[in-house]
Amino acid sequence: MSNIDFILEEKAADIGNFLVGRLLPFRQKRSIGPFVFIDHMGPACLADHENLDVGPHPHIGLSTLTYLFDGAIFHRDSIGTAMEITPGAVNWMTAGKGVVHSERTPEHLRTRDKYMHGLQIWVALPKELEFMEPEFHHTEAQDIPAWEDENASYKLIAGEAFGRKSPVPVYSRLYMLEIKARQDAVIDIRGELYGESGLYILEGEIKSGEHTYGPKQILITKDAHLCTFEITAGTTVYIFGGEPFPEERFISWNFVATSKEILDQAKQDWVDHKFPKVSGDDGYVPLPAPRG
């Protein structure tokens, strides 16, 4: 990864029982390909009386991708989905014109000590699909394309790369890869990627030229086709990116849209309780007060 444009240290935000590290967006870079929002949840150990309880909240104009390293989350949404996600599986929810969902600790874990660790990601929809009907798709861990070479193991969590295609039903040209190194090696994936590219170091370290980078750093490349770096044994990295959209994307709270007017209407609709309800969960996350 000798063509690094810039490096960002992960910044943590406290959302209650554990920290969420905001990886994207940031001031210098609002998106990487179609990826507009990436959070690193945990790692956190929750006691028997502590639970994840993110009540019903809305989304428009995006798909959410949840990928866990540890723990479990029970997802409910206004489409009628009720699904527990566990490590290695993918929950892919497309909001389109509007969806509401909740994320909570499953009932069987609520009175036990438990761990929580994973990534939550937003992928913007193409302009022609931002008002599509909402959808939900769950992909089991064993169905994610996985392969190995002499130095590392790979998973294609979403999208297309390396001549492979993930079953996660994405709506634009993108990729999200996991690479785990078994030994010190040079990773050379030139020609396998496209568009814009970012690399997040979950654990371990990588080297590029004279520089070494460690956990909780995200590296943004100038050219995805020139992705080469040294990786140390035991390191896990995630590479994500793809073709950027021609139109700018605006983000406000949980909403993504091609215009600020769409965002304003969505916020008013949530205040007016015009979004569909989540079956089996009568909670409600209020619209945050304007800053300043």
Short mmCIF file of C-alpha atoms in Angstrom, two decimals:
data_model
loop_
_atom_site.label_atom_id
_atom_site.label_comp_id
_atom_site.label_asym_id
_atom_site.label_seq_id
_atom_site.Cartn_x
_atom_site.Cartn_y
_atom_site.Cartn_z
CA MET A 1 0.00 0.00 0.00
CA SER A 2 2.76 2.38 -1.04
CA ASN A 3 0.30 4.90 -2.45
CA ILE A 4 -1.20 5.91 0.92
CA ASP A 5 -2.96 9.25 0.68
CA PHE A 6 -3.49 9.77 4.41
CA ILE A 7 -3.90 7.91 7.71
CA LEU A 8 -6.61 8.41 10.31
CA GLU A 9 -6.58 7.23 13.91
CA GLU A 10 -9.88 5.73 15.05
CA LYS A 11 -11.93 8.05 17.27
CA ALA A 12 -14.15 6.53 19.93
CA ALA A 13 -17.69 7.57 20.86
CA ASP A 14 -19.40 6.36 24.04
CA ILE A 15 -22.91 5.00 23.34
CA GLY A 16 -23.58 3.54 26.75
CA ASN A 17 -22.11 0.19 27.68
CA PHE A 18 -19.26 0.22 25.19
CA LEU A 19 -17.27 2.42 22.85
CA VAL A 20 -17.91 2.68 19.13
CA GLY A 21 -14.94 3.77 17.04
CA ARG A 22 -16.03 6.00 14.18
CA LEU A 23 -13.94 5.22 11.11
CA LEU A 24 -15.91 6.99 8.39
CA PRO A 25 -16.85 9.69 7.51
CA PHE A 26 -14.25 12.26 8.51
CA ARG A 27 -13.40 15.74 7.34
CA GLN A 28 -10.89 14.85 4.65
CA LYS A 29 -12.90 11.98 3.21
CA ARG A 30 -16.70 11.71 3.34
CA SER A 31 -16.88 8.35 1.55
CA ILE A 32 -14.73 5.55 0.16
CA GLY A 33 -16.41 4.23 -2.97
CA PRO A 34 -20.06 3.74 -1.94
CA PHE A 35 -19.13 3.29 1.76
CA VAL A 36 -20.29 6.32 3.74
CA PHE A 37 -20.19 5.20 7.38
CA ILE A 38 -18.13 2.62 9.31
CA ASP A 39 -18.25 1.99 13.06
CA HIS A 40 -16.06 -0.35 15.06
CA MET A 41 -18.12 -1.66 18.01
CA GLY A 42 -16.18 -2.70 21.09
CA PRO A 43 -14.52 -4.90 22.01
CA ALA A 44 -16.51 -4.81 25.23
CA CYS A 45 -17.39 -7.23 28.00
CA LEU A 46 -20.94 -6.66 29.22
CA ALA A 47 -21.98 -7.89 32.65
CA ASP A 48 -25.09 -9.96 33.27
CA HIS A 49 -27.13 -6.78 33.85
CA GLU A 50 -25.71 -4.87 30.83
CA ASN A 51 -27.17 -5.30 27.37
CA LEU A 52 -27.15 -3.74 23.94
CA ASP A 53 -30.49 -1.99 23.52
CA VAL A 54 -30.69 0.23 20.46
CA GLY A 55 -34.42 0.84 20.09
CA PRO A 56 -36.34 1.29 16.83
CA HIS A 57 -34.75 3.95 14.66
CA PRO A 58 -35.13 4.80 10.95
CA HIS A 59 -32.93 4.72 7.86
CA ILE A 60 -33.34 5.87 4.26
CA GLY A 61 -31.16 5.77 1.15
CA LEU A 62 -28.66 3.13 2.25
CA SER A 63 -27.90 -0.48 3.02
CA THR A 64 -26.55 -1.46 6.44
CA LEU A 65 -24.01 -4.25 6.86
CA THR A 66 -23.45 -5.83 10.28
CA TYR A 67 -20.46 -8.14 10.76
CA LEU A 68 -19.53 -9.47 14.21
CA PHE A 69 -16.24 -10.79 15.54
CA ASP A 70 -17.76 -11.74 18.90
CA GLY A 71 -21.17 -11.70 20.60
CA ALA A 72 -24.66 -11.66 19.12
CA ILE A 73 -27.31 -9.08 18.15
CA PHE A 74 -31.02 -9.67 17.65
CA HIS A 75 -32.33 -7.60 14.74
CA ARG A 76 -35.99 -6.71 14.23
CA ASP A 77 -37.31 -4.43 11.50
CA SER A 78 -40.46 -2.95 10.02
CA ILE A 79 -40.34 -5.42 7.11
CA GLY A 80 -41.10 -8.20 9.59
CA THR A 81 -37.59 -9.59 10.04
CA ALA A 82 -36.58 -11.12 13.37
CA MET A 83 -33.02 -12.46 13.12
CA GLU A 84 -30.09 -13.15 15.44
CA ILE A 85 -26.68 -12.49 13.95
CA THR A 86 -23.58 -14.27 15.27
CA PRO A 87 -19.86 -13.95 14.38
CA GLY A 88 -18.93 -14.40 10.73
CA ALA A 89 -22.47 -14.00 9.35
CA VAL A 90 -23.70 -10.88 7.52
CA ASN A 91 -26.91 -8.96 8.06
CA TRP A 92 -27.62 -6.76 5.02
CA MET A 93 -30.62 -4.45 5.34
CA THR A 94 -31.55 -2.10 2.50
CA ALA A 95 -33.55 0.86 3.72
CA GLY A 96 -34.49 2.41 0.39
CA LYS A 97 -37.47 4.71 0.90
CA GLY A 98 -37.56 3.97 4.62
CA VAL A 99 -37.16 1.20 7.18
CA VAL A 100 -37.10 1.05 10.97
CA HIS A 101 -35.11 -1.50 13.00
CA SER A 102 -33.89 -2.28 16.50
CA GLU A 103 -30.72 -4.01 17.68
CA ARG A 104 -30.71 -5.72 21.06
CA THR A 105 -28.93 -8.41 23.01
CA PRO A 106 -30.76 -11.72 22.36
CA GLU A 107 -32.99 -12.96 25.19
CA HIS A 108 -30.82 -16.02 25.90
CA LEU A 109 -27.83 -13.75 26.67
CA ARG A 110 -29.51 -10.93 28.58
CA THR A 111 -28.82 -12.34 32.07
CA ARG A 112 -25.29 -13.61 31.33
CA ASP A 113 -21.90 -11.99 30.95
CA LYS A 114 -21.23 -11.51 27.27
CA TYR A 115 -18.88 -9.92 24.74
CA MET A 116 -19.62 -7.53 21.89
CA HIS A 117 -17.27 -6.77 19.03
CA GLY A 118 -17.86 -6.06 15.37
CA LEU A 119 -18.31 -3.64 12.49
CA GLN A 120 -21.41 -1.75 11.40
CA ILE A 121 -21.31 -0.22 7.95
CA TRP A 122 -23.50 1.96 5.76
CA VAL A 123 -23.36 1.70 1.98
CA ALA A 124 -25.12 4.40 -0.02
CA LEU A 125 -27.59 3.32 -2.66
CA PRO A 126 -27.34 4.45 -6.29
CA LYS A 127 -29.49 7.52 -6.96
CA GLU A 128 -31.99 5.52 -9.02
CA LEU A 129 -32.54 3.11 -6.11
CA GLU A 130 -32.62 5.43 -3.10
CA PHE A 131 -36.43 5.11 -2.94
CA MET A 132 -36.60 1.36 -3.56
CA GLU A 133 -38.67 -0.93 -1.35
CA PRO A 134 -36.80 -1.99 1.80
CA GLU A 135 -35.24 -5.47 1.94
CA PHE A 136 -33.38 -7.68 4.39
CA HIS A 137 -30.95 -10.50 3.65
CA HIS A 138 -29.04 -12.73 6.09
CA THR A 139 -25.97 -14.66 4.92
CA GLU A 140 -24.60 -17.43 7.13
CA ALA A 141 -20.88 -17.49 7.91
CA GLN A 142 -20.29 -20.71 5.93
CA ASP A 143 -21.72 -19.09 2.78
CA ILE A 144 -19.19 -16.24 2.70
CA PRO A 145 -16.50 -16.94 0.05
CA ALA A 146 -13.26 -17.90 1.82
CA TRP A 147 -9.89 -19.05 0.51
CA GLU A 148 -6.25 -19.29 1.52
CA ASP A 149 -2.78 -18.89 0.10
CA GLU A 150 0.51 -19.87 1.68
CA ASN A 151 0.59 -16.76 3.87
CA ALA A 152 -2.95 -15.65 4.70
CA SER A 153 -6.65 -16.47 4.73
CA TYR A 154 -9.19 -14.34 2.91
CA LYS A 155 -12.94 -13.71 3.09
CA LEU A 156 -15.04 -11.73 0.64
CA ILE A 157 -17.67 -10.38 3.01
CA ALA A 158 -19.53 -8.39 0.35
CA GLY A 159 -19.22 -7.46 -3.29
CA GLU A 160 -16.89 -8.76 -6.00
CA ALA A 161 -13.10 -9.21 -6.08
CA PHE A 162 -10.48 -11.86 -6.86
CA GLY A 163 -12.84 -13.36 -9.44
CA ARG A 164 -15.30 -14.20 -6.66
CA LYS A 165 -18.70 -12.86 -5.66
CA SER A 166 -20.27 -12.74 -2.20
CA PRO A 167 -23.94 -13.79 -1.92
CA VAL A 168 -24.71 -10.56 -0.05
CA PRO A 169 -27.00 -8.72 -2.51
CA VAL A 170 -25.25 -5.37 -3.02
CA TYR A 171 -26.52 -2.68 -5.40
CA SER A 172 -23.27 -1.17 -6.66
CA ARG A 173 -19.75 -2.24 -7.59
CA LEU A 174 -17.92 -2.68 -4.30
CA TYR A 175 -15.88 -5.02 -2.11
CA MET A 176 -15.26 -5.70 1.56
CA LEU A 177 -12.42 -8.14 2.30
CA GLU A 178 -11.00 -9.72 5.43
CA ILE A 179 -7.33 -10.77 5.39
CA LYS A 180 -5.75 -12.69 8.28
CA ALA A 181 -2.02 -13.34 8.13
CA ARG A 182 -0.63 -16.65 9.38
CA GLN A 183 2.97 -15.48 8.97
CA ASP A 184 4.95 -12.41 7.95
CA ALA A 185 4.30 -11.81 4.28
CA VAL A 186 3.94 -9.34 1.44
CA ILE A 187 0.34 -8.93 0.35
CA ASP A 188 0.16 -7.87 -3.29
CA ILE A 189 -3.39 -7.48 -4.54
CA ARG A 190 -2.72 -5.11 -7.41
CA GLY A 191 -5.25 -5.67 -10.17
CA GLU A 192 -7.77 -7.29 -7.83
CA LEU A 193 -9.36 -4.08 -6.54
CA TYR A 194 -11.00 -1.12 -8.25
CA GLY A 195 -12.27 2.37 -7.56
CA GLU A 196 -11.37 3.85 -4.18
CA SER A 197 -9.92 1.74 -1.39
CA GLY A 198 -9.48 1.89 2.38
CA LEU A 199 -7.69 -0.49 4.76
CA TYR A 200 -8.57 -0.84 8.44
CA ILE A 201 -6.20 -2.61 10.83
CA LEU A 202 -8.18 -4.51 13.45
CA GLU A 203 -5.16 -6.11 15.11
CA GLY A 204 -1.47 -6.53 14.40
CA GLU A 205 0.48 -4.27 12.07
CA ILE A 206 1.37 -3.61 8.47
CA LYS A 207 4.36 -1.90 6.89
CA SER A 208 4.58 0.29 3.84
CA GLY A 209 7.95 1.66 2.85
CA GLU A 210 9.63 3.03 5.97
CA HIS A 211 6.38 3.28 7.93
CA THR A 212 4.61 0.85 10.28
CA TYR A 213 0.91 1.09 11.08
CA GLY A 214 -0.97 -0.59 13.92
CA PRO A 215 -4.44 -1.33 15.30
CA LYS A 216 -7.28 1.16 14.94
CA GLN A 217 -5.73 2.97 12.02
CA ILE A 218 -7.45 3.37 8.68
CA LEU A 219 -5.36 3.96 5.57
CA ILE A 220 -6.77 5.51 2.41
CA THR A 221 -5.08 4.79 -0.91
CA LYS A 222 -4.76 7.12 -3.83
CA ASP A 223 -5.22 4.28 -6.31
CA ALA A 224 -6.85 0.96 -5.43
CA HIS A 225 -4.88 -0.79 -8.18
CA LEU A 226 -1.61 -0.26 -6.31
CA CYS A 227 -2.43 -2.09 -3.07
CA THR A 228 0.75 -3.76 -1.80
CA PHE A 229 1.93 -3.93 1.81
CA GLU A 230 3.88 -6.04 4.29
CA ILE A 231 1.82 -7.78 6.96
CA THR A 232 3.00 -9.38 10.20
CA ALA A 233 1.86 -12.75 11.51
CA GLY A 234 -1.40 -12.60 13.46
CA THR A 235 -2.59 -9.39 11.78
CA THR A 236 -6.20 -8.93 10.66
CA VAL A 237 -7.15 -6.18 8.21
CA TYR A 238 -10.32 -5.20 6.38
CA ILE A 239 -10.16 -3.68 2.92
CA PHE A 240 -13.23 -1.95 1.56
CA GLY A 241 -14.10 0.28 -1.36
CA GLY A 242 -15.39 0.32 -4.89
CA GLU A 243 -16.62 2.65 -7.57
CA PRO A 244 -17.72 6.06 -6.19
CA PHE A 245 -21.04 7.56 -7.21
CA PRO A 246 -21.10 10.65 -9.45
CA GLU A 247 -23.45 12.48 -7.05
CA GLU A 248 -22.58 13.75 -3.58
CA ARG A 249 -24.22 12.01 -0.60
CA PHE A 250 -25.53 13.91 2.40
CA ILE A 251 -25.82 12.35 5.85
CA SER A 252 -27.95 13.51 8.76
CA TRP A 253 -28.51 11.28 11.80
CA ASN A 254 -29.44 7.85 10.36
CA PHE A 255 -30.36 9.13 6.92
CA VAL A 256 -28.39 9.20 3.65
CA ALA A 257 -29.67 10.99 0.56
CA THR A 258 -28.71 12.77 -2.64
CA SER A 259 -30.30 16.02 -1.42
CA LYS A 260 -30.71 17.85 1.87
CA GLU A 261 -34.42 18.25 1.13
CA ILE A 262 -34.85 14.48 1.23
CA LEU A 263 -33.09 14.41 4.60
CA ASP A 264 -35.30 17.16 6.00
CA GLN A 265 -38.46 15.36 4.90
CA ALA A 266 -37.27 12.08 6.44
CA LYS A 267 -36.56 13.79 9.78
CA GLN A 268 -40.00 15.40 9.82
CA ASP A 269 -41.64 12.09 8.92
CA TRP A 270 -39.90 10.43 11.86
CA VAL A 271 -41.02 13.16 14.25
CA ASP A 272 -44.56 12.79 12.90
CA HIS A 273 -44.43 8.97 13.35
CA LYS A 274 -45.01 8.34 9.65
CA PHE A 275 -42.43 5.56 9.38
CA PRO A 276 -43.61 1.94 9.70
CA LYS A 277 -43.36 0.29 13.12
CA VAL A 278 -41.18 -2.63 14.17
CA SER A 279 -43.26 -5.70 14.93
CA GLY A 280 -42.48 -7.01 18.41
CA ASP A 281 -40.58 -3.90 19.56
CA ASP A 282 -42.50 -0.80 20.61
CA GLY A 283 -39.47 1.35 21.49
CA TYR A 284 -38.75 4.69 19.84
CA VAL A 285 -35.46 6.57 19.44
CA PRO A 286 -36.26 10.29 19.23
CA LEU A 287 -34.71 12.57 16.63
CA PRO A 288 -31.63 14.17 18.21
CA ALA A 289 -31.87 17.88 18.99
CA PRO A 290 -30.03 20.14 16.50
CA ARG A 291 -26.46 20.95 17.49
CA GLY A 292 -25.47 24.42 18.53
#
